[in-house]
Tab-separated table of C-alpha atoms in Angstrom:
chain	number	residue	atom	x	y	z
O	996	UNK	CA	197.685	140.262	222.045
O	997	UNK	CA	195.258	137.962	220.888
O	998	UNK	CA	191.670	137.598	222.785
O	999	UNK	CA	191.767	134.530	224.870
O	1000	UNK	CA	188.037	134.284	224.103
O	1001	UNK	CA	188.304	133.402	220.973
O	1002	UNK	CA	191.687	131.736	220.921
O	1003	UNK	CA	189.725	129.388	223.341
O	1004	UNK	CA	186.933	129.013	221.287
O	1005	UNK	CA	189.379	128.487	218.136
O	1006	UNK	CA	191.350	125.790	220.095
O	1007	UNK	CA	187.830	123.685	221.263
O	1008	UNK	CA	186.775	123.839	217.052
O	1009	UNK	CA	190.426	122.580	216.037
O	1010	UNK	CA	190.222	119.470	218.920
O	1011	UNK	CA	186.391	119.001	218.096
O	1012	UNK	CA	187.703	117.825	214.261
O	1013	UNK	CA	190.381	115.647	215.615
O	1014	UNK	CA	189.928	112.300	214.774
O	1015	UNK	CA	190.958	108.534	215.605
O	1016	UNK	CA	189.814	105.142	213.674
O	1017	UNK	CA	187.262	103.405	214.996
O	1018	UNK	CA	187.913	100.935	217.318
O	1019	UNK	CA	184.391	98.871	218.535
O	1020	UNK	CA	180.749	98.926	217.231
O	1021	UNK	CA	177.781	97.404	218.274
O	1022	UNK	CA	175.311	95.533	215.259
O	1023	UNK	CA	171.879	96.624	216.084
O	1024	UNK	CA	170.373	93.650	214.250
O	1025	UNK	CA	171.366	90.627	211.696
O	1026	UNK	CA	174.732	90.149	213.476
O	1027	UNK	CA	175.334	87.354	210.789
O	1028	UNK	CA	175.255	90.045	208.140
O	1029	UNK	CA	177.709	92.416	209.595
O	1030	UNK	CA	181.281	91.580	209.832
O	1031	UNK	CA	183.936	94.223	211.356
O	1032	UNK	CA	187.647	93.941	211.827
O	1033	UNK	CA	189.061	96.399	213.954
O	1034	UNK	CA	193.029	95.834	213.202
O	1035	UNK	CA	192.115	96.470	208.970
O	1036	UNK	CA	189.473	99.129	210.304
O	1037	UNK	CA	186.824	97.644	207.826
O	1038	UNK	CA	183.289	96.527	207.869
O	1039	UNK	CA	181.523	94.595	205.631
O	1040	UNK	CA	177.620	95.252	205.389
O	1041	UNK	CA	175.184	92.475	203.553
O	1042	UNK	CA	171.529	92.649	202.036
O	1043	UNK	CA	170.480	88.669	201.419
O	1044	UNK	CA	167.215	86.814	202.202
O	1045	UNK	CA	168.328	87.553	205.839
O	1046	UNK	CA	167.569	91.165	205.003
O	1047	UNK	CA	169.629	93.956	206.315
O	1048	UNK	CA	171.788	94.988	209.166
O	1049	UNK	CA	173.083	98.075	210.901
O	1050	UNK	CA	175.931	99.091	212.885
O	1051	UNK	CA	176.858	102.177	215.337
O	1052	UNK	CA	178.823	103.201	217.330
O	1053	UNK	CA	179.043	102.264	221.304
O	1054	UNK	CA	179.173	106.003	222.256
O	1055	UNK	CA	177.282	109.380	221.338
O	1056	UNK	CA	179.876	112.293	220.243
O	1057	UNK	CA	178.864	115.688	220.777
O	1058	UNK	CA	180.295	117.683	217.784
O	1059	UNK	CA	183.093	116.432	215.733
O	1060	UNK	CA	184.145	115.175	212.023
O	1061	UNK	CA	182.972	111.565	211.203
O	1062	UNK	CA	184.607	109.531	208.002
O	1063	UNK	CA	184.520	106.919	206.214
O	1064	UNK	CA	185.416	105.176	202.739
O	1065	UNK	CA	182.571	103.427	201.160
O	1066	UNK	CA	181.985	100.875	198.183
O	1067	UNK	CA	178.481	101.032	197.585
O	1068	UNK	CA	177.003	97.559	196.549
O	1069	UNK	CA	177.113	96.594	192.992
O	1070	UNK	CA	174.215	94.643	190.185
O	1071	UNK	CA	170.356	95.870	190.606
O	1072	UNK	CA	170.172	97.873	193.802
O	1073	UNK	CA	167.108	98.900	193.363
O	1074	UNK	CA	164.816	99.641	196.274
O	1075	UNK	CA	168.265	99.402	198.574
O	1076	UNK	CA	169.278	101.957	200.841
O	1077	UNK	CA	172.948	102.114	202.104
O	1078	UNK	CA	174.270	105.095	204.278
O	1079	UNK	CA	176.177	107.034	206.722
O	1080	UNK	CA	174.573	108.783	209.246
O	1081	UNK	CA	174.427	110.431	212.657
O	1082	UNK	CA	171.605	110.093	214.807
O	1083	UNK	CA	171.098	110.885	218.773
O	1084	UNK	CA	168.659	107.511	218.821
O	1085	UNK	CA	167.561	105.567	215.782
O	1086	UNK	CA	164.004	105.002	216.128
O	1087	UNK	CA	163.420	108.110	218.382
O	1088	UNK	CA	161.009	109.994	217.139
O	1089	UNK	CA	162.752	113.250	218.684
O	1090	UNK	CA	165.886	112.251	217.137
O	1091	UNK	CA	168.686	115.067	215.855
O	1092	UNK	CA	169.950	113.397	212.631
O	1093	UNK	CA	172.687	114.531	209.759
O	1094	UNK	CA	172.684	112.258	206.666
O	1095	UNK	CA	174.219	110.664	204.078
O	1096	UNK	CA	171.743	108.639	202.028
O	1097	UNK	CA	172.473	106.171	198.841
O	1098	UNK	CA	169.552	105.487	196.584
O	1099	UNK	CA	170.079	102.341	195.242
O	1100	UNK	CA	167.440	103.641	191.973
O	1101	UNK	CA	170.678	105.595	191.164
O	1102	UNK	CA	174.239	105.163	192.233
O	1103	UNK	CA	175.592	108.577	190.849
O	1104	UNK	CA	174.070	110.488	193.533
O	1105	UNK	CA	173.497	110.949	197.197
O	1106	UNK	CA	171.115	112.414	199.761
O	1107	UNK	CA	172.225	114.762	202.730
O	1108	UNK	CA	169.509	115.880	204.968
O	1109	UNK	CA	169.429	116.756	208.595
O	1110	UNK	CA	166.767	116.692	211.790
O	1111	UNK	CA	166.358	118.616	214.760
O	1112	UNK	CA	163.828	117.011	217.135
O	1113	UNK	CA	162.511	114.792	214.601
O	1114	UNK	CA	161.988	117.362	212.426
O	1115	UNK	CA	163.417	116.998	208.805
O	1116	UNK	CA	162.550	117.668	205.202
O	1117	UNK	CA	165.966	119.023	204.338
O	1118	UNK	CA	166.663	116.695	201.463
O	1119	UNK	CA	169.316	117.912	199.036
O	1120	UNK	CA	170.483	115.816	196.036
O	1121	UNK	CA	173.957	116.246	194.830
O	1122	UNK	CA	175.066	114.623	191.783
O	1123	UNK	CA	178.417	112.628	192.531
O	1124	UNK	CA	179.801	112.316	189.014
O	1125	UNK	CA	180.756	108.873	189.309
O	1126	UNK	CA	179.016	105.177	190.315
O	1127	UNK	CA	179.266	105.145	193.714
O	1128	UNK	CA	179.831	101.070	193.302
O	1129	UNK	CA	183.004	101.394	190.712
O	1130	UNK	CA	185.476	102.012	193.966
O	1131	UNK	CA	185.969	103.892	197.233
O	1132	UNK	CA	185.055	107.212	197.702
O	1133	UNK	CA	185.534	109.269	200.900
O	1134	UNK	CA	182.352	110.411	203.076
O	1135	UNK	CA	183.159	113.186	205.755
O	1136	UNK	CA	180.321	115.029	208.297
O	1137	UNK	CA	181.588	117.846	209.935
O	1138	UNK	CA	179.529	119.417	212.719
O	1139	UNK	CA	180.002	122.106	214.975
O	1140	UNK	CA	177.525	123.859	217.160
O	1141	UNK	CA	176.715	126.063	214.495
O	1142	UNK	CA	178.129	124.302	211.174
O	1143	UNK	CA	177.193	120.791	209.319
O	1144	UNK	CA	179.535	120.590	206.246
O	1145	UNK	CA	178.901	117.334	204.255
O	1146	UNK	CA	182.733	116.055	202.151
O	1147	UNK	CA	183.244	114.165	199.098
O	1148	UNK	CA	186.716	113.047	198.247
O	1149	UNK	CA	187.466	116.320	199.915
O	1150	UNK	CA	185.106	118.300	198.306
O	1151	UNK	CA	182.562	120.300	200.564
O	1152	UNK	CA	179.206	119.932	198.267
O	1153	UNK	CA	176.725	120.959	201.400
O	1154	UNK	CA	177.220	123.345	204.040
O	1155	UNK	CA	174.624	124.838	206.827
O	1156	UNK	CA	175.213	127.308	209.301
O	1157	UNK	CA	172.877	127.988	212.491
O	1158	UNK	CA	170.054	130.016	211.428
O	1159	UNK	CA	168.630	132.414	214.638
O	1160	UNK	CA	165.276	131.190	215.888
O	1161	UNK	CA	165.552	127.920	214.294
O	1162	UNK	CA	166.391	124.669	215.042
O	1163	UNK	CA	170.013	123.126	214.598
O	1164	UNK	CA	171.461	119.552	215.854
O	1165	UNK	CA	173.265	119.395	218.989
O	1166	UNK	CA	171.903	116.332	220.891
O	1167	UNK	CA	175.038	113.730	221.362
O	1168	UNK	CA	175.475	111.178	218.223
O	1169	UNK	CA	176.054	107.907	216.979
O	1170	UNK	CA	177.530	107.223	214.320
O	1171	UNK	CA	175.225	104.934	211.986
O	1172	UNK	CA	175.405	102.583	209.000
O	1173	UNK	CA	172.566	100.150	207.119
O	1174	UNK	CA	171.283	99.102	204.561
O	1175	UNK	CA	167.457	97.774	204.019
O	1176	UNK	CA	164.926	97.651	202.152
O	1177	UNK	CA	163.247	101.264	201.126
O	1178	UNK	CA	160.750	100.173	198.388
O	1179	UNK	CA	158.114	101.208	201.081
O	1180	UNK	CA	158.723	104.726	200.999
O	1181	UNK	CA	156.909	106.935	198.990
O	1182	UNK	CA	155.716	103.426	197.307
O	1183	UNK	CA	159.134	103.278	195.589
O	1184	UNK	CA	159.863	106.252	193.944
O	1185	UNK	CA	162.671	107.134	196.704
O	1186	UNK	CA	165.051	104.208	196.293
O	1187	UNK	CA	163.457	102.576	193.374
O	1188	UNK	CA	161.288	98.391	194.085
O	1189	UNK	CA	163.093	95.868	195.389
O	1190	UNK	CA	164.151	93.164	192.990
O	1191	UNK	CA	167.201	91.154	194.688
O	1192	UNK	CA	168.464	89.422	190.929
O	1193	UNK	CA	171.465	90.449	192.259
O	1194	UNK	CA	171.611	89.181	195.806
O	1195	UNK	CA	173.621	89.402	198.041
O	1196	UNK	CA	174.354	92.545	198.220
O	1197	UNK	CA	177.943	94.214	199.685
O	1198	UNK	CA	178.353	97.364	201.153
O	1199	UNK	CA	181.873	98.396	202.051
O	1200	UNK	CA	183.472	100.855	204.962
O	1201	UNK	CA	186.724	101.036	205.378
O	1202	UNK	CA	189.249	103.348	207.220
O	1203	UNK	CA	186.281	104.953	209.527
O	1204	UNK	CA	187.072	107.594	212.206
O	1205	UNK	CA	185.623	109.367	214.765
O	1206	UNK	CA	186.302	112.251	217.199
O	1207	UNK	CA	188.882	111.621	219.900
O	1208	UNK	CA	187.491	113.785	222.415
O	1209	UNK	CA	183.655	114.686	222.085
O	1210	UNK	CA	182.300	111.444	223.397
O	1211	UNK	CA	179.117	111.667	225.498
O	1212	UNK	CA	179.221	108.906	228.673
């Protein structure tokens, strides 16, 4: 007979990674720069003279798997960051975070990092083998209570289990997207200088889902 312990604990990871498409955000700033339609399950994120913009979602998920096709914009991105993210509060300085990070300096890689209570410095940089502009590629964050794997096109290239004694994400999340301006940090050598000859810029989501049973109220 199998233990009803762990078939229990089995059954809550299998409904954790159950997903739906995502229905409703909310646009954090530059409305006029972020354009979502929820029947085609697509959003359209622009860099312009306006600046940026960034959408989330309207609940926090505790645990789950989070995806998302993206197009990454196209022309000189340099200086741009585009991304997918979860965070418990953008702007907290406490903040639980797991990350997917595009530097515009360089299209054929990515960035995965994580925080727990605003502590960071996790950076990884995987090579993706491919310009992350020519097309869509597919983005997944898994996370458990005691797991963060990070997907490409099905691929797991990251993976981080629960270490004893220290600290691992678990405050609820949104789910996050931007993209800004990043010649600031580390006085450009993280995403490259700004220099917009390409204007506007287009970042694509398309067929994003979310948990259908690990949202936070």
């Amino acid at each position: 007979m199998a233990d009803p312990v762990l078939q229990s604990q089995t059954t809550n990871r299998l409904h954790h990674h159950q997903t739906q498409p995502l229905k409703e955000i909310a646009i954090d700033y530059t409305p006029q720069a972020c354009s979502h339609c929820p029947n085609s399950n697509t959003i359209t994120l622009t860099f312009d003279h306006r600046g940026g913009s960034r959408w989330r979602t309207t609940t926090r998920f505790r645990y789950g798997t989070f995806s998302s096709l993206i197009q990454c914009p196209k022309g000189n991105t340099n200086g741009l960051n585009f991304n997918l993210y979860l965070s418990s509060l953008e702007g907290d300085k406490s903040q639980d975070e797991i990350d997917f990070e595009f530097l515009g300096k360089d299209r054929t890689i990515v960035q995965t990092n994580y925080f727990t209570g605003g502590n960071g410095n996790q950076e990884q940089i995987h090579q993706l083998g491919f310009d992350a502009s020519d097309g869509f590629h597919e983005y997944v964050i898994k996370w458990s209570c005691d797991v963060i794997e990070w997907l490409i096109d099905g691929k797991v290239v990251r993976r981080e289990e629960k270490k004893e004694g220290k600290g691992f994400p678990q405050k609820p999340m949104f789910l996050y997207s931007s993209i800004w301006d990043a010649s600031c940090i580390d006085n450009g050598r993280w995403a490259g200088k700004y220099d917009g000859s390409d204007a506007p810029y287009v970042c694509l989501y398309k067929d994003i889902h979310v948990p259908t049973s690990t949202a936070v109220e």
